[in-house]
Short mmCIF file of C-alpha atoms in Angstrom, two decimals:
data_model
loop_
_atom_site.label_atom_id
_atom_site.label_comp_id
_atom_site.label_asym_id
_atom_site.label_seq_id
_atom_site.Cartn_x
_atom_site.Cartn_y
_atom_site.Cartn_z
CA UNK A 1 -67.42 80.34 -14.13
CA UNK A 2 -66.87 77.87 -11.28
CA UNK A 3 -63.42 77.02 -9.88
CA UNK A 4 -63.77 73.56 -11.36
CA UNK A 5 -64.59 74.95 -14.74
CA UNK A 6 -61.59 77.28 -14.77
CA UNK A 7 -59.34 74.32 -13.88
CA UNK A 8 -60.97 72.27 -16.61
CA UNK A 9 -60.35 75.00 -19.19
CA UNK A 10 -56.77 75.51 -17.96
CA UNK A 11 -56.14 71.81 -18.33
CA UNK A 12 -57.63 71.69 -21.80
CA UNK A 13 -55.53 74.66 -22.85
CA UNK A 14 -52.32 73.04 -21.65
CA UNK A 15 -53.17 69.70 -23.25
CA UNK A 16 -53.90 71.28 -26.61
CA UNK A 17 -51.00 73.73 -26.78
CA UNK A 18 -49.14 71.40 -29.08
CA UNK A 19 -50.34 68.90 -31.66
CA UNK A 20 -51.24 65.63 -29.91
CA UNK A 21 -48.97 62.61 -30.17
CA UNK A 22 -52.08 60.56 -30.95
CA UNK A 23 -54.62 62.39 -33.13
CA UNK A 24 -58.37 62.09 -32.54
CA UNK A 25 -58.71 59.38 -35.16
CA UNK A 26 -55.74 57.32 -33.98
CA UNK A 27 -56.30 53.56 -33.85
CA UNK A 28 -53.49 51.14 -33.18
CA UNK A 29 -54.14 48.20 -35.53
CA UNK A 30 -55.56 45.28 -33.58
CA UNK A 31 -52.94 42.93 -35.00
CA UNK A 32 -50.32 45.00 -33.19
CA UNK A 33 -52.02 44.82 -29.81
CA UNK A 34 -49.96 42.78 -27.37
CA UNK A 35 -51.63 43.76 -24.08
CA UNK A 36 -55.21 44.38 -23.05
CA UNK A 37 -54.37 46.50 -20.04
CA UNK A 38 -55.95 46.07 -16.64
CA UNK A 39 -59.05 43.90 -16.17
CA UNK A 40 -61.67 46.32 -14.87
CA UNK A 41 -63.52 45.41 -11.69
CA UNK A 42 -67.08 44.15 -12.02
CA UNK A 43 -69.65 46.91 -11.61
CA UNK A 44 -71.20 47.17 -8.13
CA UNK A 45 -74.75 46.88 -9.48
CA UNK A 46 -77.22 44.13 -10.20
CA UNK A 47 -76.43 42.00 -13.21
CA UNK A 48 -77.25 43.46 -16.61
CA UNK A 49 -80.50 42.24 -18.17
CA UNK A 50 -80.43 41.99 -21.95
CA UNK A 51 -82.73 44.52 -23.56
CA UNK A 52 -84.00 43.24 -26.92
CA UNK A 53 -85.37 46.62 -28.00
CA UNK A 54 -82.15 48.56 -27.66
CA UNK A 55 -80.18 46.08 -29.73
CA UNK A 56 -82.76 45.52 -32.45
CA UNK A 57 -82.20 48.51 -34.69
CA UNK A 58 -79.03 49.78 -33.15
CA UNK A 59 -80.93 52.36 -31.15
CA UNK A 60 -81.32 52.50 -27.43
CA UNK A 61 -84.11 53.62 -25.16
CA UNK A 62 -83.22 57.02 -23.74
CA UNK B 1 -72.90 20.97 -53.74
CA UNK B 2 -70.54 19.18 -56.13
CA UNK B 3 -70.25 15.93 -54.24
CA UNK B 4 -73.35 13.81 -54.95
CA UNK B 5 -72.57 11.33 -52.18
CA UNK B 6 -72.33 14.14 -49.67
CA UNK B 7 -75.61 15.60 -50.85
CA UNK B 8 -77.34 12.25 -50.40
CA UNK B 9 -75.91 11.86 -46.89
CA UNK B 10 -77.25 15.26 -45.95
CA UNK B 11 -80.61 14.46 -47.48
CA UNK B 12 -80.88 11.30 -45.37
CA UNK B 13 -79.75 13.27 -42.34
CA UNK B 14 -82.41 15.89 -42.92
CA UNK B 15 -85.11 13.25 -43.26
CA UNK B 16 -84.07 11.63 -39.97
CA UNK B 17 -84.22 15.01 -38.27
CA UNK B 18 -87.64 15.76 -39.73
CA UNK B 19 -88.83 12.40 -38.37
CA UNK B 20 -87.51 13.31 -34.94
CA UNK B 21 -84.69 10.71 -34.91
CA UNK B 22 -82.17 13.23 -33.65
CA UNK B 23 -79.81 10.92 -31.82
CA UNK B 24 -79.57 8.50 -34.74
CA UNK B 25 -79.06 11.35 -37.19
CA UNK B 26 -76.32 12.86 -35.06
CA UNK B 27 -74.49 9.57 -34.59
CA UNK B 28 -74.70 8.65 -38.27
CA UNK B 29 -73.34 12.03 -39.30
CA UNK B 30 -70.46 11.68 -36.86
CA UNK B 31 -69.62 8.21 -38.18
CA UNK B 32 -69.59 9.35 -41.80
CA UNK B 33 -67.54 12.43 -40.89
CA UNK B 34 -65.00 10.18 -39.11
CA UNK B 35 -64.52 8.32 -42.39
CA UNK B 36 -63.91 11.57 -44.27
CA UNK B 37 -61.45 12.74 -41.63
CA UNK B 38 -59.55 9.44 -41.70
CA UNK B 39 -59.33 9.74 -45.49
CA UNK B 40 -58.19 13.37 -45.04
CA UNK B 41 -61.16 14.58 -47.06
CA UNK B 42 -61.39 17.63 -44.85
CA UNK B 43 -63.50 19.77 -47.18
CA UNK B 44 -66.23 17.14 -47.23
CA UNK B 45 -66.03 16.66 -43.47
CA UNK B 46 -66.33 20.42 -42.93
CA UNK B 47 -69.31 20.76 -45.22
CA UNK B 48 -71.06 17.85 -43.60
CA UNK B 49 -70.47 19.12 -40.08
CA UNK B 50 -71.46 22.71 -40.84
CA UNK B 51 -74.70 21.74 -42.59
CA UNK B 52 -75.46 19.08 -39.99
CA UNK B 53 -74.98 21.50 -37.10
CA UNK B 54 -77.16 24.05 -38.86
CA UNK B 55 -80.02 21.55 -39.26
CA UNK B 56 -79.74 20.42 -35.64
CA UNK B 57 -79.82 24.02 -34.36
CA UNK B 58 -82.96 24.65 -36.41
CA UNK B 59 -84.46 21.48 -34.91
CA UNK B 60 -83.65 22.93 -31.44
CA UNK B 61 -81.14 20.18 -30.68
CA UNK B 62 -78.52 22.50 -29.19
CA UNK B 63 -76.47 19.79 -27.44
CA UNK B 64 -75.98 17.71 -30.58
CA UNK B 65 -75.46 20.80 -32.71
CA UNK B 66 -72.73 22.19 -30.48
CA UNK B 67 -71.07 18.78 -30.43
CA UNK B 68 -70.83 19.01 -34.22
CA UNK B 69 -69.50 22.58 -33.98
CA UNK B 70 -66.74 21.39 -31.64
CA UNK B 71 -65.96 18.62 -34.13
CA UNK B 72 -65.95 21.19 -36.93
CA UNK B 73 -63.36 23.21 -35.02
CA UNK B 74 -61.30 20.05 -34.53
CA UNK B 75 -61.34 19.46 -38.28
CA UNK B 76 -60.43 23.13 -38.90
CA UNK B 77 -57.46 22.53 -36.64
CA UNK B 78 -56.46 19.26 -38.30
CA UNK B 79 -56.78 20.72 -41.77
CA UNK B 80 -55.04 23.95 -40.64
CA UNK B 81 -57.86 26.07 -42.01
CA UNK B 82 -56.85 29.73 -41.98
CA UNK B 83 -59.19 32.55 -40.96
CA UNK B 84 -60.75 33.95 -44.14
CA UNK B 85 -64.19 35.01 -45.36
CA UNK B 86 -65.34 31.45 -46.06
CA UNK B 87 -64.07 29.77 -42.90
CA UNK B 88 -65.32 32.62 -40.69
CA UNK B 89 -68.71 33.02 -42.32
CA UNK B 90 -69.40 29.31 -41.82
CA UNK B 91 -68.97 29.84 -38.07
CA UNK B 92 -70.83 33.15 -38.10
CA UNK B 93 -73.84 31.44 -39.69
CA UNK B 94 -73.86 28.85 -36.94
CA UNK B 95 -73.35 31.34 -34.13
CA UNK B 96 -76.06 33.63 -35.38
CA UNK B 97 -78.74 30.95 -35.19
CA UNK B 98 -77.51 29.33 -31.99
CA UNK B 99 -79.84 29.77 -29.03
CA UNK B 100 -78.21 32.29 -26.63
CA UNK B 101 -79.43 30.15 -23.73
CA UNK B 102 -77.55 27.12 -25.05
CA UNK B 103 -75.45 25.83 -22.11
CA UNK B 104 -72.40 25.28 -24.36
CA UNK B 105 -72.52 28.80 -25.81
CA UNK B 106 -69.52 30.14 -23.89
CA UNK B 107 -67.39 27.09 -24.71
CA UNK B 108 -68.33 27.24 -28.38
CA UNK B 109 -67.34 30.90 -28.51
CA UNK B 110 -64.06 30.24 -26.71
CA UNK B 111 -63.36 27.44 -29.20
CA UNK B 112 -64.09 29.68 -32.17
CA UNK B 113 -61.91 32.44 -30.77
CA UNK B 114 -59.05 30.05 -30.02
CA UNK B 115 -59.18 28.83 -33.60
CA UNK B 116 -59.08 32.42 -34.89
CA UNK B 117 -56.07 33.14 -32.66
CA UNK B 118 -54.22 30.06 -33.91
CA UNK B 119 -54.98 30.54 -37.59
CA UNK B 120 -55.48 34.29 -37.87
CA UNK B 121 -53.30 37.36 -37.55
CA UNK B 122 -54.63 38.73 -34.28
CA UNK B 123 -53.18 37.79 -30.91
CA UNK B 124 -56.60 38.05 -29.22
CA UNK B 125 -58.72 36.73 -32.08
CA UNK B 126 -60.51 38.00 -35.15
CA UNK B 127 -62.32 41.39 -34.74
CA UNK B 128 -65.11 40.47 -37.15
CA UNK B 129 -65.85 37.28 -35.20
CA UNK B 130 -65.65 39.27 -31.95
CA UNK B 131 -68.48 41.47 -33.14
CA UNK B 132 -70.79 38.50 -33.67
CA UNK B 133 -69.63 36.67 -30.56
CA UNK B 134 -70.16 39.69 -28.31
CA UNK B 135 -73.76 40.05 -29.50
CA UNK B 136 -74.49 36.42 -28.74
CA UNK B 137 -72.76 36.50 -25.35
CA UNK B 138 -74.71 39.59 -24.35
CA UNK B 139 -77.97 37.88 -25.28
CA UNK B 140 -76.87 34.89 -23.22
CA UNK B 141 -76.23 37.04 -20.15
CA UNK B 142 -72.43 36.92 -20.22
CA UNK B 143 -71.96 40.67 -20.10
CA UNK B 144 -68.29 40.92 -19.07
CA UNK B 145 -67.22 38.34 -21.64
CA UNK B 146 -69.28 40.22 -24.23
CA UNK B 147 -67.61 43.48 -23.23
CA UNK B 148 -64.14 42.03 -23.76
CA UNK B 149 -65.05 41.00 -27.31
CA UNK B 150 -66.86 44.29 -28.06
CA UNK B 151 -63.77 46.32 -27.27
CA UNK B 152 -61.68 44.14 -29.56
CA UNK B 153 -64.20 44.14 -32.39
CA UNK B 154 -64.83 46.26 -35.47
CA UNK B 155 -66.42 49.73 -35.45
CA UNK B 156 -69.81 48.02 -35.77
CA UNK B 157 -69.59 47.11 -32.09
CA UNK B 158 -69.24 50.69 -30.86
CA UNK B 159 -72.98 51.28 -30.82
CA UNK B 160 -73.61 47.90 -29.17
CA UNK B 161 -71.11 48.75 -26.46
CA UNK B 162 -72.66 52.15 -25.77
CA UNK B 163 -76.22 50.78 -25.76
CA UNK B 164 -75.22 47.97 -23.45
CA UNK B 165 -73.57 50.24 -20.88
CA UNK B 166 -76.30 52.84 -21.16
CA UNK B 167 -79.06 50.26 -20.63
CA UNK B 168 -77.19 48.87 -17.68
CA UNK B 169 -76.89 52.35 -16.20
CA UNK B 170 -80.67 52.86 -16.59
CA UNK B 171 -81.35 49.49 -14.98
CA UNK B 172 -78.98 50.26 -12.09
CA UNK B 173 -80.55 53.69 -11.68
CA UNK B 174 -84.03 52.22 -11.47
CA UNK B 175 -82.92 49.74 -8.85
CA UNK B 176 -80.93 52.18 -6.72
CA UNK B 177 -82.70 53.24 -3.55
CA UNK B 178 -81.37 56.77 -3.38
CA UNK B 179 -80.28 59.41 -5.83
CA UNK B 180 -76.53 59.18 -6.23
CA UNK B 181 -76.34 55.44 -5.49
CA UNK B 182 -75.71 54.84 -9.15
CA UNK B 183 -72.58 56.51 -10.50
CA UNK B 184 -72.65 57.34 -14.21
CA UNK B 185 -68.85 57.48 -14.27
CA UNK B 186 -68.65 53.79 -13.36
CA UNK B 187 -70.13 53.08 -16.79
CA UNK B 188 -68.45 55.84 -18.79
CA UNK B 189 -65.03 54.94 -17.39
CA UNK B 190 -65.22 51.47 -18.94
CA UNK B 191 -65.48 52.97 -22.40
CA UNK B 192 -62.62 55.42 -21.91
CA UNK B 193 -60.28 53.02 -20.11
CA UNK B 194 -60.87 49.94 -22.23
CA UNK B 195 -60.23 51.82 -25.46
CA UNK B 196 -57.26 53.72 -24.02
CA UNK B 197 -55.69 50.41 -22.96
CA UNK B 198 -55.53 49.33 -26.60
CA UNK B 199 -54.63 52.76 -28.00
CA UNK B 200 -57.94 53.20 -29.76
CA UNK B 201 -58.41 56.96 -29.42
CA UNK B 202 -60.95 57.12 -32.25
CA UNK B 203 -63.36 54.62 -30.69
CA UNK B 204 -62.89 56.17 -27.23
CA UNK B 205 -64.10 59.49 -28.63
CA UNK B 206 -66.94 58.02 -30.73
CA UNK B 207 -68.29 55.78 -27.99
CA UNK B 208 -67.62 58.31 -25.24
CA UNK B 209 -69.50 61.03 -27.05
CA UNK B 210 -72.44 58.75 -27.85
CA UNK B 211 -72.65 57.77 -24.20
CA UNK B 212 -72.43 61.32 -22.85
CA UNK B 213 -75.04 62.51 -25.36
CA UNK B 214 -77.43 59.90 -24.01
CA UNK B 215 -76.66 61.05 -20.48
CA UNK B 216 -77.22 64.72 -21.31
CA UNK B 217 -80.43 64.04 -23.24
CA UNK B 218 -81.80 61.61 -20.68
CA UNK B 219 -85.25 62.96 -19.85
CA UNK B 220 -85.45 61.33 -16.46
CA UNK B 221 -82.56 63.31 -15.05
CA UNK B 222 -81.68 66.97 -15.50
CA UNK B 223 -78.02 67.16 -16.35
CA UNK B 224 -76.25 70.47 -16.59
CA UNK B 225 -73.36 70.55 -19.02
CA UNK B 226 -71.83 72.78 -21.62
CA UNK B 227 -69.30 72.37 -24.37
CA UNK B 228 -65.83 73.83 -24.13
CA UNK B 229 -63.76 74.14 -27.28
CA UNK B 230 -59.98 74.48 -27.55
CA UNK B 231 -58.36 74.27 -30.96
CA UNK B 232 -59.88 71.23 -32.65
CA UNK B 233 -60.91 69.68 -29.32
CA UNK B 234 -64.35 69.94 -27.82
CA UNK B 235 -65.29 68.45 -24.46
CA UNK B 236 -68.41 68.55 -22.30
CA UNK B 237 -68.00 70.11 -18.89
CA UNK B 238 -70.20 68.74 -16.09
CA UNK B 239 -70.26 71.01 -13.02
CA UNK B 240 -71.89 68.25 -10.94
CA UNK B 241 -69.94 65.25 -12.22
CA UNK B 242 -66.26 65.67 -11.42
CA UNK B 243 -65.40 62.09 -12.35
CA UNK B 244 -66.78 62.51 -15.85
CA UNK B 245 -64.63 65.63 -16.28
CA UNK B 246 -61.61 63.71 -15.05
CA UNK B 247 -62.16 60.88 -17.52
CA UNK B 248 -62.57 63.27 -20.45
CA UNK B 249 -59.35 65.05 -19.47
CA UNK B 250 -57.62 61.70 -19.06
CA UNK B 251 -58.35 60.83 -22.67
CA UNK B 252 -57.07 64.21 -23.81
CA UNK B 253 -53.94 63.90 -21.67
CA UNK B 254 -53.07 60.45 -22.99
CA UNK B 255 -53.42 61.81 -26.49
CA UNK B 256 -51.13 64.72 -25.72
CA UNK B 257 -48.23 62.52 -24.60
CA UNK B 258 -47.46 65.19 -21.97
CA UNK B 259 -46.10 63.37 -18.92
CA UNK B 260 -46.15 66.43 -16.62
CA UNK B 261 -49.80 66.99 -17.46
CA UNK B 262 -50.63 63.37 -16.65
CA UNK B 263 -48.96 63.70 -13.25
CA UNK B 264 -50.74 67.03 -12.74
CA UNK B 265 -54.09 65.49 -13.59
CA UNK B 266 -53.67 62.77 -11.00
CA UNK B 267 -52.65 65.31 -8.36
CA UNK B 268 -55.62 67.54 -9.16
CA UNK B 269 -58.11 64.72 -8.59
CA UNK B 270 -56.62 62.72 -5.66
CA UNK B 271 -59.85 60.89 -4.76
CA UNK B 272 -60.48 59.79 -8.31
CA UNK B 273 -56.81 58.91 -8.77
CA UNK B 274 -57.00 56.43 -5.91
CA UNK B 275 -60.14 54.84 -7.37
CA UNK B 276 -58.39 54.17 -10.66
CA UNK B 277 -54.84 53.66 -9.37
CA UNK B 278 -54.16 50.36 -11.20
CA UNK B 279 -55.60 51.63 -14.46
CA UNK B 280 -53.66 54.91 -14.23
CA UNK B 281 -50.48 53.06 -13.42
CA UNK B 282 -50.88 51.04 -16.60
CA UNK B 283 -51.69 54.09 -18.72
CA UNK B 284 -48.74 55.98 -17.23
CA UNK B 285 -46.45 53.17 -18.23
CA UNK B 286 -47.86 52.76 -21.75
CA UNK B 287 -48.39 56.39 -22.76
CA UNK B 288 -45.72 58.23 -20.77
CA UNK B 289 -43.08 55.62 -20.00
CA UNK B 290 -43.57 55.99 -16.25
CA UNK B 291 -42.06 52.84 -14.79
CA UNK B 292 -43.89 51.32 -11.86
CA UNK B 293 -41.80 50.70 -8.80
CA UNK B 294 -41.89 47.11 -7.65
CA UNK B 295 -42.22 46.58 -3.89
CA UNK B 296 -38.79 46.00 -2.31
CA UNK B 297 -38.16 42.49 -1.06
CA UNK B 298 -35.42 42.94 1.55
CA UNK B 299 -34.94 39.22 2.22
CA UNK B 300 -34.53 38.43 -1.46
CA UNK B 301 -32.11 41.35 -1.89
CA UNK B 302 -30.03 40.22 1.08
CA UNK B 303 -29.86 36.59 -0.09
CA UNK B 304 -29.10 37.74 -3.60
CA UNK B 305 -26.18 39.81 -2.25
CA UNK B 306 -24.84 36.88 -0.21
CA UNK B 307 -25.07 34.45 -3.12
CA UNK B 308 -23.56 36.83 -5.63
CA UNK B 309 -26.80 37.86 -7.33
CA UNK B 310 -27.70 34.28 -8.21
CA UNK B 311 -31.33 34.56 -7.16
#
């Protein structure tokens, strides 16, 4: 077990000691959303090129 | 169609289009629609505009077609048409056949969304329309605009969002000169953060897992990872991708509502914390009630004191 892994496990243990405030399937209804948060910075890569194949049948090229 | 007169108008319109008289057809339809609008026969005007735009799109007359769509939205506004299955599906039909390269695409979509904000129940627009609009925007090359709508769409957009970011990652990886130039976490973080911002834990998990599965199963790159399970939670641990681990723990921490843990997480990953400082500040405020300290303006404070707090 690496040091990172032991920290990761420790963190997970602490976070899951009690039942979460927001369960795994929690969704705030969109009609109650007042803020969208922070606008994320553009990615530092070349512009995305639309890939017809990956959006045809809902599957992507791995 | 119940209205015979309307049916005849459309028939004439269709004939003109078939004969290639696009301009004349467009102008005639506008003139007749104006009459309906003046007489407050909004249903007829709407039907005429929707069918007319459809025929013009099929005839590859995008400019004239989008002009009619804008007019249709104007009539929706005048007639105070609410967002419902009928009013939305009329627009969806038009959007779905519109050429993604149409120069007015972005404006049409903004117009549709503005209408759905004004006459629907969602502050940022209708989620069902967002799903369709994001697809079209992505095809048209407007990826950030598409992303905004994907995040605010229905569950049907989750797969689109993952595929889009994954494809972009593959493209960026192909173009990067050296190994490590392309950071997988740059892509994964968008899923986790965007969904956390709107308190959509379910979609953050679904999309996040789909994305990480693609990363793990990606044949071109050997990725070491293993699952760690605690209670009902299961996360993937990546010994070589600290930022991915951080983002997974961030989602878990926001769920937990444990403020001390959130502060601890930031302290444990100082380099990553500084990269996402604005985003973490927002999440701290929303999930843990951590108020952000505004920078002190000494001059304003001094003047305010002198003038009895009037500033």
